Each structure stands twice: as C-alpha cells, then as structure tokens.
XYZ file of C-alpha atoms in Angstrom:
607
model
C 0.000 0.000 0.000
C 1.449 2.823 -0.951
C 0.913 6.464 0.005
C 0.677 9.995 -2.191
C 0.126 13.212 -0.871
C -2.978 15.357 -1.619
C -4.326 18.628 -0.659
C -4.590 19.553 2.593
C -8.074 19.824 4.908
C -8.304 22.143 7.821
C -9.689 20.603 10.990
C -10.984 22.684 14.327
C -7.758 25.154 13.523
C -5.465 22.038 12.847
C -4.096 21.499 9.134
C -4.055 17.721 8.904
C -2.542 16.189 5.763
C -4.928 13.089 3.748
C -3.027 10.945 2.241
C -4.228 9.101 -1.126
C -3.705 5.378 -1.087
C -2.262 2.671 -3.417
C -3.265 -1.075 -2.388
C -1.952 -3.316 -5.005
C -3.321 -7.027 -5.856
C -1.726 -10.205 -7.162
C -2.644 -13.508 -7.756
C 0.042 -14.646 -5.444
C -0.919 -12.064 -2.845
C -2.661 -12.781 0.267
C -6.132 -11.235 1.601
C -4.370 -11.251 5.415
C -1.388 -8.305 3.813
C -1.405 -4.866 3.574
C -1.382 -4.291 0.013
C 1.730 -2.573 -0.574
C 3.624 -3.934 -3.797
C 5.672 -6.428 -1.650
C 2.808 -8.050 0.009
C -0.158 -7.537 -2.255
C -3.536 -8.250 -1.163
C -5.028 -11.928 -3.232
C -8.474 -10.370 -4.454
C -9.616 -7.242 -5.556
C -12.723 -7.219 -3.981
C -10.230 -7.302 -0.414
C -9.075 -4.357 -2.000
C -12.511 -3.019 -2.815
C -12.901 -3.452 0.848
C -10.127 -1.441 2.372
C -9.935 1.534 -0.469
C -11.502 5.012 0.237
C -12.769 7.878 -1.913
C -9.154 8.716 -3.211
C -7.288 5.579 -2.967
C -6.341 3.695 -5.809
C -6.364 -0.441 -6.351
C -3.633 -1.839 -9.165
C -4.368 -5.138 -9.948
C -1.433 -6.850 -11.499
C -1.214 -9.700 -14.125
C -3.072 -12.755 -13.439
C -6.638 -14.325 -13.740
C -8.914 -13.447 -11.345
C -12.477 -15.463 -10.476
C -14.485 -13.073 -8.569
C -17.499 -10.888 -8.537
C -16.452 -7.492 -7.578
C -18.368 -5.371 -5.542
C -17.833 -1.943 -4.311
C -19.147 -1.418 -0.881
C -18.955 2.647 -1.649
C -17.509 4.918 -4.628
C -15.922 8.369 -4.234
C -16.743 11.541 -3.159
C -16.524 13.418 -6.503
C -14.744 13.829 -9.718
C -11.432 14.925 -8.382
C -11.724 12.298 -5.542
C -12.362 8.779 -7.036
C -12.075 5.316 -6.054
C -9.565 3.935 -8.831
C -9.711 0.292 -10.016
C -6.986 -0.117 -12.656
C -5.290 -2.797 -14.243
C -1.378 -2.477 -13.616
C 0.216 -0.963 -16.584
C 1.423 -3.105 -20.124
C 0.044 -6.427 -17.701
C -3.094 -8.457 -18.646
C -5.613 -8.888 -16.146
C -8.389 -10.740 -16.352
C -11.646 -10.655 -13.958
C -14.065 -13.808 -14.799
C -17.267 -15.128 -13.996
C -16.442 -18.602 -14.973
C -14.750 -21.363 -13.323
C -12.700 -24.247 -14.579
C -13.994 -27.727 -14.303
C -12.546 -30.683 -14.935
C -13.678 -34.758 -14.106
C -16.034 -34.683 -17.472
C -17.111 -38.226 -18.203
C -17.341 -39.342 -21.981
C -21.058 -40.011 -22.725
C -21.192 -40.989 -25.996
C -19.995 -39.271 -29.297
C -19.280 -36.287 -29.074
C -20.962 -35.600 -25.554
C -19.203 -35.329 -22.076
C -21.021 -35.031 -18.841
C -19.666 -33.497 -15.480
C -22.116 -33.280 -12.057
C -21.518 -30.772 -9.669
C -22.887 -30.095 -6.402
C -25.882 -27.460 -6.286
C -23.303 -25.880 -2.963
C -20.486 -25.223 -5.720
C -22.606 -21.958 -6.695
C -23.632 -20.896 -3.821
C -26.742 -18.718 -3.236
C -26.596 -18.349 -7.427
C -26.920 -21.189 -9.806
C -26.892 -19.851 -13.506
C -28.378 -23.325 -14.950
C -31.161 -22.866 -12.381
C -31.896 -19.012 -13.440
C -33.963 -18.356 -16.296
C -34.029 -15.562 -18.971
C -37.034 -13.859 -18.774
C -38.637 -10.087 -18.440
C -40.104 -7.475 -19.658
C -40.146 -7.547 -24.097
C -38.305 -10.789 -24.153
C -39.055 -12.999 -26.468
C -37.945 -17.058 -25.805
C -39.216 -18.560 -29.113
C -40.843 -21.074 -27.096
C -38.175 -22.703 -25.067
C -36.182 -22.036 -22.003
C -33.073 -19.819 -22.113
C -30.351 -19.967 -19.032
C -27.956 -17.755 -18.013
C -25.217 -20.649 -17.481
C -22.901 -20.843 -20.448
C -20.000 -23.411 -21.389
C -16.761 -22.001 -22.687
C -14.150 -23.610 -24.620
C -10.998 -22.361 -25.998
C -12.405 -19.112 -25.996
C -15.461 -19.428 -27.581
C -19.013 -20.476 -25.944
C -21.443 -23.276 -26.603
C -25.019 -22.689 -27.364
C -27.612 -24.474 -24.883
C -29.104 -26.844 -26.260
C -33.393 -27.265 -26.248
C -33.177 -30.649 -25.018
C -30.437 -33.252 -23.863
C -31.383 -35.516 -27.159
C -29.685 -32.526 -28.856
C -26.546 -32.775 -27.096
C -26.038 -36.691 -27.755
C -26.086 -36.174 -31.464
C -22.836 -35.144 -33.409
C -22.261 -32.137 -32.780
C -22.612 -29.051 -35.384
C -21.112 -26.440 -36.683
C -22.027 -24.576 -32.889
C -21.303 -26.995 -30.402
C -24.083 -27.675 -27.445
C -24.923 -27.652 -24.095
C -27.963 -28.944 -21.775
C -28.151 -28.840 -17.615
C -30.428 -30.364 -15.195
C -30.724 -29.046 -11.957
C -32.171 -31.037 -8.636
C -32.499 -30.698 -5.537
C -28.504 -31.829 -4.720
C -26.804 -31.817 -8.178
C -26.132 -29.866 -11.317
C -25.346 -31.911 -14.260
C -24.111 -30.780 -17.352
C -23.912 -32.276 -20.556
C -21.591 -30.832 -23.598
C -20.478 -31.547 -27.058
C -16.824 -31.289 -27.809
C -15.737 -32.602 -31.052
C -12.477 -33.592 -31.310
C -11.273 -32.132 -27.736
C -10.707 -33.863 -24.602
C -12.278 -31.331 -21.913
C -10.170 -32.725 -19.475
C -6.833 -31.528 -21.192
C -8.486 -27.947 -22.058
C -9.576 -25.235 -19.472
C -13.196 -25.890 -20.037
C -15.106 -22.861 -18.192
C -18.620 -22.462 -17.103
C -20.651 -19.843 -15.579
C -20.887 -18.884 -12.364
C -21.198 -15.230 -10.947
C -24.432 -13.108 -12.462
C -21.804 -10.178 -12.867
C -18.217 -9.400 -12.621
C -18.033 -6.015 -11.430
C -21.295 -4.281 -9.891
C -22.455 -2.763 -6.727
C -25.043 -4.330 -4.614
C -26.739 -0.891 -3.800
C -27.281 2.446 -6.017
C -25.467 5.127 -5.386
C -21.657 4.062 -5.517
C -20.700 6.992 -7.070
C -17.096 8.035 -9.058
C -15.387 4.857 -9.470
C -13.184 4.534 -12.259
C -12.579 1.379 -14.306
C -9.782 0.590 -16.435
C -7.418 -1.425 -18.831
C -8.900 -4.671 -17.650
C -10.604 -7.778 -19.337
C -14.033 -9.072 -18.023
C -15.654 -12.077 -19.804
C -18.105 -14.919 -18.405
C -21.268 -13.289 -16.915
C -24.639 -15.038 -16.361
C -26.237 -11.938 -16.322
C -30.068 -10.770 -16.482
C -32.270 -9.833 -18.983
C -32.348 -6.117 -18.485
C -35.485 -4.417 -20.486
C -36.316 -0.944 -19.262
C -38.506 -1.707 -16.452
C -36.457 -3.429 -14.118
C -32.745 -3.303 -12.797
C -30.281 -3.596 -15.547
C -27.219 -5.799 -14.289
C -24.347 -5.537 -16.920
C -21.372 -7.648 -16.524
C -20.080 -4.443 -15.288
C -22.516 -1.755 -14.294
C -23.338 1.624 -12.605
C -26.209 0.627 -10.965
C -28.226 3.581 -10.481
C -25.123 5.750 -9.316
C -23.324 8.838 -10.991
C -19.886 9.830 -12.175
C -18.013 6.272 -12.968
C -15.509 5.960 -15.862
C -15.024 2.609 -17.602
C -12.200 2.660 -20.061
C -9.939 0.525 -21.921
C -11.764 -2.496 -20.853
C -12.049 -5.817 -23.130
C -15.667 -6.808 -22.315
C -17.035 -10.077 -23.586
C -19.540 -13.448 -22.966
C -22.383 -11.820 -21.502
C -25.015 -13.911 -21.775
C -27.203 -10.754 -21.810
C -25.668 -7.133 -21.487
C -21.998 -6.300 -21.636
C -22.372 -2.513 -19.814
C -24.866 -1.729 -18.046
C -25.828 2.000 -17.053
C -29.276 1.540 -16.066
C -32.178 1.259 -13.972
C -32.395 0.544 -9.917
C -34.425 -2.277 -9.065
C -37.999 -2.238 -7.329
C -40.907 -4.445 -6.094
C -42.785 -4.253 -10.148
C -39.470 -5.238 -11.837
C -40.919 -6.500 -15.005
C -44.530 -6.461 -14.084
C -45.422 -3.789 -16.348
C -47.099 -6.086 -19.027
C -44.863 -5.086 -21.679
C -47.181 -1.708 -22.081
C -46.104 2.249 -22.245
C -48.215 2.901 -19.533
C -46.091 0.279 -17.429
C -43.202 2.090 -18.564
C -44.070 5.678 -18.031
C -45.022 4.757 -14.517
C -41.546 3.893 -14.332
C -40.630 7.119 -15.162
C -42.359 8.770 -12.304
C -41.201 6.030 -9.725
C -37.743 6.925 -10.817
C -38.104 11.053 -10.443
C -39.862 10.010 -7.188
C -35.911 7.872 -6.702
C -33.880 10.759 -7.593
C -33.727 10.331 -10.856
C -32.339 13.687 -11.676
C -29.126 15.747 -13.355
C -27.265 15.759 -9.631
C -27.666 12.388 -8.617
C -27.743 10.260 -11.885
C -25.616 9.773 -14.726
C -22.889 11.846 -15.736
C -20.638 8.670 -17.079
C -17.689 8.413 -19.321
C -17.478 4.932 -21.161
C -14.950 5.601 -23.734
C -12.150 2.793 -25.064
C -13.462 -0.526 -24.628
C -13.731 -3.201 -26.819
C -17.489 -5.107 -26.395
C -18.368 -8.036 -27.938
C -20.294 -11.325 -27.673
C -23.613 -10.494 -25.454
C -26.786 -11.517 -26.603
C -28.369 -8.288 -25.646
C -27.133 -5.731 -25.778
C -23.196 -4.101 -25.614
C -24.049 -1.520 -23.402
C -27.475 -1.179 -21.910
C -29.383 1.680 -20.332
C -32.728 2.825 -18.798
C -32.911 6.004 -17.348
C -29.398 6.230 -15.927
C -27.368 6.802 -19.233
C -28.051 10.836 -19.182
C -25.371 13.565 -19.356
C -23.331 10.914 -20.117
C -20.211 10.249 -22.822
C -19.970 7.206 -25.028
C -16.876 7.437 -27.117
C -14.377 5.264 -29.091
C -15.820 1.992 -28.023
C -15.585 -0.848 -30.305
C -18.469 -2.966 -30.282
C -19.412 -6.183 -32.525
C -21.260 -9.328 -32.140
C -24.275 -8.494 -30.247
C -27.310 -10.582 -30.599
C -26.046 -12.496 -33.621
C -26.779 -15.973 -32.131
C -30.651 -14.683 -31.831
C -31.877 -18.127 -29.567
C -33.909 -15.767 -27.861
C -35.243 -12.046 -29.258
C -37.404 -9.371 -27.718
C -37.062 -5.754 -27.780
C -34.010 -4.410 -26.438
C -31.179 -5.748 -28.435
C -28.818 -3.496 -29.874
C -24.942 -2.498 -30.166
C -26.668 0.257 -27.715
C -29.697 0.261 -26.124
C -30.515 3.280 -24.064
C -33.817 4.781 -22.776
C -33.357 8.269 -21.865
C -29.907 9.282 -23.425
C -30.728 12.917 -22.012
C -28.181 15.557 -22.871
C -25.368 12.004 -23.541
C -23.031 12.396 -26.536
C -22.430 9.023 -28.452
C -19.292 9.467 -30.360
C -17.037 7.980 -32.722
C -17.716 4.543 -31.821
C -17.105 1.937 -34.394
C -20.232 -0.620 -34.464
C -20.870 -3.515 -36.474
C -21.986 -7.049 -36.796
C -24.759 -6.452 -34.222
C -28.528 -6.970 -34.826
C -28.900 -3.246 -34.886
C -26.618 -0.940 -34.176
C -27.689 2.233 -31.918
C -31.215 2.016 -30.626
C -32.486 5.050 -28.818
C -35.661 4.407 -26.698
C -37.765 7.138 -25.435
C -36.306 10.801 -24.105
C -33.648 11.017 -26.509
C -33.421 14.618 -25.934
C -30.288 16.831 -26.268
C -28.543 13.664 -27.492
C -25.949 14.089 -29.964
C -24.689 11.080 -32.266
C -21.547 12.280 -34.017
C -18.676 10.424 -35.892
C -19.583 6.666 -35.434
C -18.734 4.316 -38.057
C -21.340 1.598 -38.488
C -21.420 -1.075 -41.005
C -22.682 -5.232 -41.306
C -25.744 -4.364 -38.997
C -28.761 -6.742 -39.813
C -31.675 -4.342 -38.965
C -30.479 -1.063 -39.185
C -27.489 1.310 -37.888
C -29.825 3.411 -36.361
C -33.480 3.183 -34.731
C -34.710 6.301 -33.453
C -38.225 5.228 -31.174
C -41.170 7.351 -30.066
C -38.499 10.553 -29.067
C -39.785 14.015 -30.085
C -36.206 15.688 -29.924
C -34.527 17.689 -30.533
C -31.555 15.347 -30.972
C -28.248 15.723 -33.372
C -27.065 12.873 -35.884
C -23.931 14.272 -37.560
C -20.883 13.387 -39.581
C -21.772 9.662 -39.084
C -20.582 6.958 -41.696
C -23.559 4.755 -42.171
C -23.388 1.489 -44.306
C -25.408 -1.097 -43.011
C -28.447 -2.226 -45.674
C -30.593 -0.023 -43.826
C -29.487 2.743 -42.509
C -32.350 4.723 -40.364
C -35.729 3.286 -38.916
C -37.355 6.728 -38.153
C -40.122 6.261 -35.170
C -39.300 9.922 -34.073
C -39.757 13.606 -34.647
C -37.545 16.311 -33.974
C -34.025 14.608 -35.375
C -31.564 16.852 -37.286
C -29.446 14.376 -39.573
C -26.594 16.583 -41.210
C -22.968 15.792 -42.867
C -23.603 11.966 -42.509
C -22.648 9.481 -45.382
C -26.023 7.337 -45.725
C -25.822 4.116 -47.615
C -28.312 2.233 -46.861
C -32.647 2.756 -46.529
C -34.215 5.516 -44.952
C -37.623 4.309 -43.549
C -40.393 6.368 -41.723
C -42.752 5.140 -39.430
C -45.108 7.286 -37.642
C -46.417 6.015 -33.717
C -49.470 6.691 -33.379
C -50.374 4.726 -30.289
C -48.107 5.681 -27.506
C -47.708 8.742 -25.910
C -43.924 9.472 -25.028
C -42.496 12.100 -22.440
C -40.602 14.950 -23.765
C -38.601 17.758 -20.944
C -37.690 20.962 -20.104
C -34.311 21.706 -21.560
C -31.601 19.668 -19.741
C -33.846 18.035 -17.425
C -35.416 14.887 -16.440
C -38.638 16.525 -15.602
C -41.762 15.855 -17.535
C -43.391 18.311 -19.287
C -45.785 16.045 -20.974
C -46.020 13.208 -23.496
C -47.307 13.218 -27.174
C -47.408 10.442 -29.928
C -45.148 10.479 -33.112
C -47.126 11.335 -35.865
C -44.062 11.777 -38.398
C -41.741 14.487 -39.824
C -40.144 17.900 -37.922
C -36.953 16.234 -39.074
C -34.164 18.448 -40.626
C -31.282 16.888 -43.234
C -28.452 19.006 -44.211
C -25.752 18.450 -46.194
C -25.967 14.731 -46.623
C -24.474 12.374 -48.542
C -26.779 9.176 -50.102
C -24.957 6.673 -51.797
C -28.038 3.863 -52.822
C -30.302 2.913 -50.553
C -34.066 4.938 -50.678
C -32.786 8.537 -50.077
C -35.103 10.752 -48.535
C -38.602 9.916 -51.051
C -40.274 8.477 -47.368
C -40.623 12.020 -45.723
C -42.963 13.002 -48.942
C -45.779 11.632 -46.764
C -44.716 13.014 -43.511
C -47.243 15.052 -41.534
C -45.069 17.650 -39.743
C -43.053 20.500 -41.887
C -39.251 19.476 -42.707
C -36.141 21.470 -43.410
C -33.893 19.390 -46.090
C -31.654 21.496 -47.648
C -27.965 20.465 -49.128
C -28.195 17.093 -49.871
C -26.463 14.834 -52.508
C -27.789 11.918 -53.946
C -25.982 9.068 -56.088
C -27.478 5.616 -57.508
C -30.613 4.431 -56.663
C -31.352 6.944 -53.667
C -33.830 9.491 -54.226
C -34.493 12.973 -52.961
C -37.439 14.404 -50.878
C -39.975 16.192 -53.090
C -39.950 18.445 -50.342
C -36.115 19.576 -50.720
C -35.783 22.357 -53.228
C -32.165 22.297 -55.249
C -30.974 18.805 -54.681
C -28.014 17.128 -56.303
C -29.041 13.772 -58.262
C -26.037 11.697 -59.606
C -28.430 8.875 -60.558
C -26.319 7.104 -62.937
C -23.642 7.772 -60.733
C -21.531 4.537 -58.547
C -18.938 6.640 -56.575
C -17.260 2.907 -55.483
C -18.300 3.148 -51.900
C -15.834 0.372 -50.477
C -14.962 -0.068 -46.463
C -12.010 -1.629 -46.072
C -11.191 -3.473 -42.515
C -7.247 -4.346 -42.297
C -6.953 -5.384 -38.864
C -8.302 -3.160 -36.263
C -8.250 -0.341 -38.648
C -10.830 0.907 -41.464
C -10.195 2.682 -44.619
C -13.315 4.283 -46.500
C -12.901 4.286 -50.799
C -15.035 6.653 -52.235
C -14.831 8.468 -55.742
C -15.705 11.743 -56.414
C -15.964 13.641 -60.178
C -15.097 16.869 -60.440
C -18.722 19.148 -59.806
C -20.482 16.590 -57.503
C -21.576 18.829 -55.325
C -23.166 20.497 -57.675
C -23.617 24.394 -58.410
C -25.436 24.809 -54.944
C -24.133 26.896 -51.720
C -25.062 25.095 -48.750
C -25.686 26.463 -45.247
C -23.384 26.176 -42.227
C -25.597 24.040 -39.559
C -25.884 26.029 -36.489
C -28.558 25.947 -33.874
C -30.235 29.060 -35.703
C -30.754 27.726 -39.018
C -32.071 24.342 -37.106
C -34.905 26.523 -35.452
C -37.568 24.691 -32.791
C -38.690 21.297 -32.499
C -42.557 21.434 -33.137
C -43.486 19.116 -29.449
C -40.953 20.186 -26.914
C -40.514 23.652 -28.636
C -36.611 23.652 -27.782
C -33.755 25.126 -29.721
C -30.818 22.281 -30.798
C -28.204 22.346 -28.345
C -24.839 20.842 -27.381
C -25.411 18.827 -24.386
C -23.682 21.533 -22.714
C -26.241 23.876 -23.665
C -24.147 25.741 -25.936
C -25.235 26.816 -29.474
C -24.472 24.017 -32.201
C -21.845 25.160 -35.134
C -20.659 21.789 -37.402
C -17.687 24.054 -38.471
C -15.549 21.153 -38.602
C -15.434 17.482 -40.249
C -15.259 14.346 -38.960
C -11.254 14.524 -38.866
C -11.547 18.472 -37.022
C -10.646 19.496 -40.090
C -12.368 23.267 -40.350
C -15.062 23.838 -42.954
C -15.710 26.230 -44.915
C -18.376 28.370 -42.999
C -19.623 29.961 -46.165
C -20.514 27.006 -48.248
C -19.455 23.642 -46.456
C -18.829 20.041 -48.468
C -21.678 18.037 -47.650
C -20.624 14.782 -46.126
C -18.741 13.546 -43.484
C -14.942 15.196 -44.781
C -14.986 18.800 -46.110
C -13.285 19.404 -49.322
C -12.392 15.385 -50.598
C -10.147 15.340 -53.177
C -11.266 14.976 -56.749
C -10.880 11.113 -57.912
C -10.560 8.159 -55.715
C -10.193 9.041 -51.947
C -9.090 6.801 -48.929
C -9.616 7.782 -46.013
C -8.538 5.871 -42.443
C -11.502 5.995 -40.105
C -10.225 3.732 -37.225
C-alpha cells in the first residue's frame, strides 16, 4: 500500500494532511497483507474493501475469479475510487470457473455433475431468462454458459440434442435437482479434461449491490463470463459491469465479452414491479415517475464516461441503459457481435440500447456485426450522435423510437443495408454518409415524455405522428434517399443534400443534387483493427449549390418540446468542422462527413 500526498483539509484550527492510497493485488498475494507492492492483497474485492474515496487499487497480471463489488464509490470527480489494471500487464476478472472430471457419454458428448453448494446462493443453470419484451421462441433460455478455448457453446433445447454429433455450434444442456447440477456438452475432437473448459458462475463481474456508488473509475482490464439478467427498461439492468443507479463512474480501456445478456450496463435501480409492467407504455411511463420520485435527476444520476473498450459477444445488448445513461459520454468503443446468435429475441437488443440518453453524446464509436446498431428508446433529448462508423448491422445502424427531440445525428458513416428506422420527430441528420434505406414510421399509439431543456422533468407526453426532421448536407450513396418524408405530416427542413445511384431525394427539398447514374465505389475496407473508407468523387459533384453552415439558428424549434438544438452543454451548435476536425468552410461547407475530398478516388482511415 502505498501512500501519495494530496491537498490539505483544515480541521478545528489544525491542518491535517490526507493521504491518497495505493493497495496493489496479485494472484500470489494474500487477503491477510497490507497491500503494498511487496505483500499484495489476493483479491480485488479485499481491496474493494479497504480503499476510500481517493485511494487507488492496481491489480497486477493474473486471472482473477471473482465478482467485484464496491461497498462505496468516491466523493466526486477529483476524488475517485480507482480500479486499474497495472500498466502493459493483462488482467483478467471472470465469472467462470474451470472444471474438470467430465465423463465421456457418448460421441461427441461429455457429462460433469456438480454439487448445487459449488454456486452458492446463485446457480446460472437454475436461473432463467425472462422479463419485460423478451421474447424465448418457445423454449427455455439460461444464463449458465459453457466455454471452450475461448469461444461459448449454445444451450441446447433438449439433452437428445446434445447426444447427437455435434454441429457447426457446439451444445450444451443442464439439469438441476435438488442436490446436483449436471451438465452435458459436445466437444468434437477435444478432450475437456486436457483444455480449461469454463462455465458460468457469478451473475456479474463487477457491480455494486446498492445504487449510489458513485465516481469509481474502471480501467485497462478484461471481463468475460457473466450469467447476467435480462435487463429491459422496467427493471434493474445488471451488466457484466454496471453503474447501478449511481453517478460519475468511468469505464475505459476495458475488453468486455460473454455476456449472456448485457456487456455494460448504465441503467435502472431495481424495485418491487421489476418487469410487471405487461410489456405496455403505460407500465413504462409509470416507471418514469417512480424513478423522479428515486432521484432520478441531473445531480444524482448519470454523468458517465465509457470511452475505449472493446465489447463483444452479449446476446443483448453491448451496453445497456434505462434512465441512468443521461449527461453521459460514449466514445471510441468498439463494439461487434451483439445478438447475432438470436436463440432468444425481444425488444431491447442493440450495439446500444438506451432509454433516456438525455443531454449524452455518443461518439465515434465503431459498431458492427450487431442486430442493430444504436437504438435510442424514449427521451432522446439533447442527445448528440456524431462520428460513429457503423457497417454489417442486420436491422439497421440506427433506430430512433417514439423521441420528439430535438436530438443531433452528424458526420456519421452509415453502411449497413438499412441505414435509419425513423419512429421519431424532432431529429436533425446533417454531414452523414447514408448508404443504406431511410424508412419512416409514424407512432401513433403511444404517448412518449418529452422535458424541459436539460432536465429529467416531464413536461408532458405526445405520440409520433411523423416528420419535424431536418437533413443538411448529406451524402446518399443507394439505398431509398429521402422519397419516405414526402408523406410526412409535420413541416421538414432538407436542404444540401447529394444523392448518387438508386437513392432518391425528398420532393420536399428544393435544389438537390441527383447523380443517378452515378456509382462513386463506396468500399470499407477493414485491415486489422483499422478501417479505410474508398469513395470516388468527379469533379462538380456537389453540384452548383451553396449550402448552409448548420448552427442551432438555421435548425430553429422542435414542433413538441418547442426547444432550440443544443450541445449537451447547452451551448449553441456550429458543425464548423469534419469528422477529422478538419475546419469547414463556414460559407458554403462540403456536404458529407470530410470537407473538401479530393477529386478522384479518396481513402480515407476511419479507425
């Protein structure tokens, strides 16, 4: 444990000196130390245990199969509780275990029985999947899970699924009574006693018991192996790591992965109608006033920085919020492979799922392979979504739900098939690349809350009847263009836009630039952990049009909320510079992501 000096606190006259504190952990350590370097502690959550707002715990190289749990946070931003993973060394906090003694069935099936004590109070092969919008296709879902060199099994419907040879995805099936867990497997061509063969264990790897563990930082770590929850909007949302219902944490430069549900969860405090809502608005909007009843407000909630991880492999959703992702920052996260298994569905699947992203700014994020990519549900309001890369997304990059604004989309790259599902009013889409559909759907049937500026009051709820949208200087390469908004029943601003192939402007949008026999060889190239966008551009393809800067003024009122477009700072909006920072020109910006591309074929490194 080692000691740092910090300012100094008077006391009745006295000037006392704090002192900051370093408690280091190793997997050779012992819980009975100190936690200085030369006698580290043997678990973090010992650590967790001793550490005060101010102190910080390095965790050095080493696996580490526990469930950490913060008994209390910091005091503020400048006064943390700092969880860090010891610098250039790989640490890795499970919520598996190894077993071994698995007994050859038949085939390619093993079995191994365990006693029901070996989980303790928590048995994931006892614990179903179930909630609030979730969706089993008929069967039973667990949160258990079988690992195997670093990939995970599926679970099977049945144990006459498991005795076949196996498949392309390899099974699993457990039975639970009232002594024993058994556990059947398939492993084709591996002996699962020579392997590290891991199964679930622990609900979560790192998450508070109680709300309100405030400013706790996270970082350089790698979490895998959660049986964790279904977490729909209505109940508490347990991540493999998570806030839980607390303000001012920073998770960064994690590896998150194998959550059988959610990877990060910022969400929702439990209560006694967890997931008794009936799957209904009005279930959910009580919610809402429960929650402003539970402090649910800019001074106690939110205020999170997840920036720098890598998420990947949950079947719900990468990161995961209801109510508690607001005045938050979301930036630089890779995430990819959410939901692709799809045993189970409902309706809260996404790269990001967040109700509520009040004031939160979702940035340059790089999101792909998911079921859909960013999903915001309800309140989006003073959200800005600026400089994400998305591609490879099977529903859509982006699904906008039942939110009357206003909210910013801007200098995004967008090439999934579809590009926008539009359930919304109030959005102001400008300098994105679009290459996929455009679709419109009005909501008719639920009445959603919109807020005072910067606020988590309610100042009343309307239904979506479609349009009070605004696109500026877009690019469309294919896809449907903008031809959907024809039929919208609010007023639109569309001014700016460019249009190649197949897409189509609004006939709503005076001046725009059609290229339709135009293929400017839209081409994403992944090398690595880096992308390189191809596009080609002919001299004059913007066309003999001078385009507006977008600023907060020429974006005017949303037609619900009647609020001006803000930063989430409350600072005017002025897109005076590209997706690189690169300066536009404020009299007559390039539409698009990248002001002033080079004539020809450009390449440009977006990751």
């Amino acid at each position: 444990m080692k000691a740092t000096m910090v300012p100094l606190v008077a006391l009745i006259g006295l000037t006392v000196t704090v002192q900051a504190r370093e408690f280091h952990v190793a997997t050779d350590g012992s819980d009975a130390n100190p936690g200085t370097q030369a006698a580290p502690l043997r678990t973090i959550q010992r650590a967790a245990e001793l550490a005060q707002p101010g102190d910080v715990i390095t965790v050095h190289e080493g696996v580490y199969r526990e469930r950490v749990n913060p008994p209390r946070g910091g005091e503020s931003d400048a006064k943390r509780i700092v969880y860090q993973a010891a610098s250039g060394e790989k640490v890795e906090i499970k919520g598996s275990e190894i077993i071994r003694g698995w007994q050859k069935v038949q085939g390619d099936a093993w079995r191994v029985t365990l006693p029901n004590s070996f989980f303790g109070s928590f048995n994931p092969y006892r614990d179903v999947i179930r909630g609030d919008w979730f969706n089993p296709k008929g069967r039973q879902h667990h949160t258990g899970a079988v690992y195997v060199r670093d990939q995970w099994l599926a679970e099977a419907a049945a144990l006459d699924e498991v005795l076949k040879a196996a498949g392309p995805v390899p099974l699993w099936f457990a039975q639970v009574d009232e002594r024993n867990t058994t556990i059947w497997a398939q492993f084709p061509g591996i002996d699962p006693n020579a392997e590290p063969v891991e199964i679930n264990v622990r609900q979560t790897v790192f998450y508070p018991d109680k709300p309100g563990r405030n400013f706790i930082t996270v970082r350089g770590f790698t979490m895998r192996h959660a049986a964790t929850p279904w977490a729909p909007p209505t109940a508490e949302q347990i991540g493999l790591i998570g806030t839980h219902w607390s303000k001012g944490w920073i998770i960064e430069n994690n590896v998150i992965s194998h959550s059988m549900c959610s990877g990060i969860a910022l969400g929702k405090y439990g209560d006694e109608w967890d997931n008794t809502s009936a799957n209904t608005a009005e279930g959910y909007v009580k919610t809402i006033e429960r929650a402003l009843k539970n402090g649910w407000n800019r001074e106690t909630i939110g205020h999170h920085v997840v920036r720098n991880n890598h998420i990947s492999h949950c079947e719900q959703a990468g990161i995961v919020g209801s109510l508690g992702p607001i005045f938050c920052v979301v930036t630089g996260n890779t995430i990819h492979d959410i939901h692709v298994r799809q045993a189970f569905t409902g309706a809260e699947m996404a790269g990001i799922k967040f109700h509520a992203a009040i004031d939160t700014e979702i940035s340059r994020n790089h999101i792909f392979r998911t079921c859909r990519g960013l999903w915001l549900d309800w309140m989006a309001q003073g959200t800005r979504v600026t400089a994400n890369l998305f591609h490879e997304n099977q529903w859509e990059d982006l699904f906008v739900e039942v939110n009357h604004g206003p909210f910013l989309v801007d200098h995004n790259v967008f090439l999934s098939p579809t590009t926008l599902l539009d359930m919304s009013e109030g959005g102001a889409y400008a300098h994105n690349l679009i290459a996929g559909r455009v679709v419109l759907q009005p909501e008719l049937e639920r009445a959603t809350p919109f807020h005072p500026a910067h606020s988590t009051e309610v100042a009343g709820l309307r239904n979506i009847v479609g349009g009070d949208d605004r696109f500026f200087n877009n690019i469309f390469v294919g896809g449907t263009g903008l031809d959907a908004y024809d039929k919208a029943s609010l007023p639109m601003l569309l001014e700016g836009n460019v249009f190649f192939r197949d897409a189509k402007p609004s006939a709503r949008e005076q001046n725009a630039v059609v290229h339709a026999d135009v293929d400017p060889g839209l081409k994403l190239d992944l090398q690595g952990d880096s992308a390189f966008l191809e596009l080609t551009l002919e001299s004059g393809w913007t066309g003999d049009v001078k385009r507006p800067l977008v600023t907060t003024e020429l974006l005017g009122k949303t037609a619900i909320a009647n609020l001006p477009y803000e930063l989430p700072s409350g600072e005017p909006i002025r897109l005076d510079s590209d997706f690189f920072g690169a300066r536009r020109n404020a009299s007559n910006p390039t539409p698009g992501p990248f002001e002033n591309p080079a004539t020809g074929r450009n390449r440009w490194k977006l990751r």
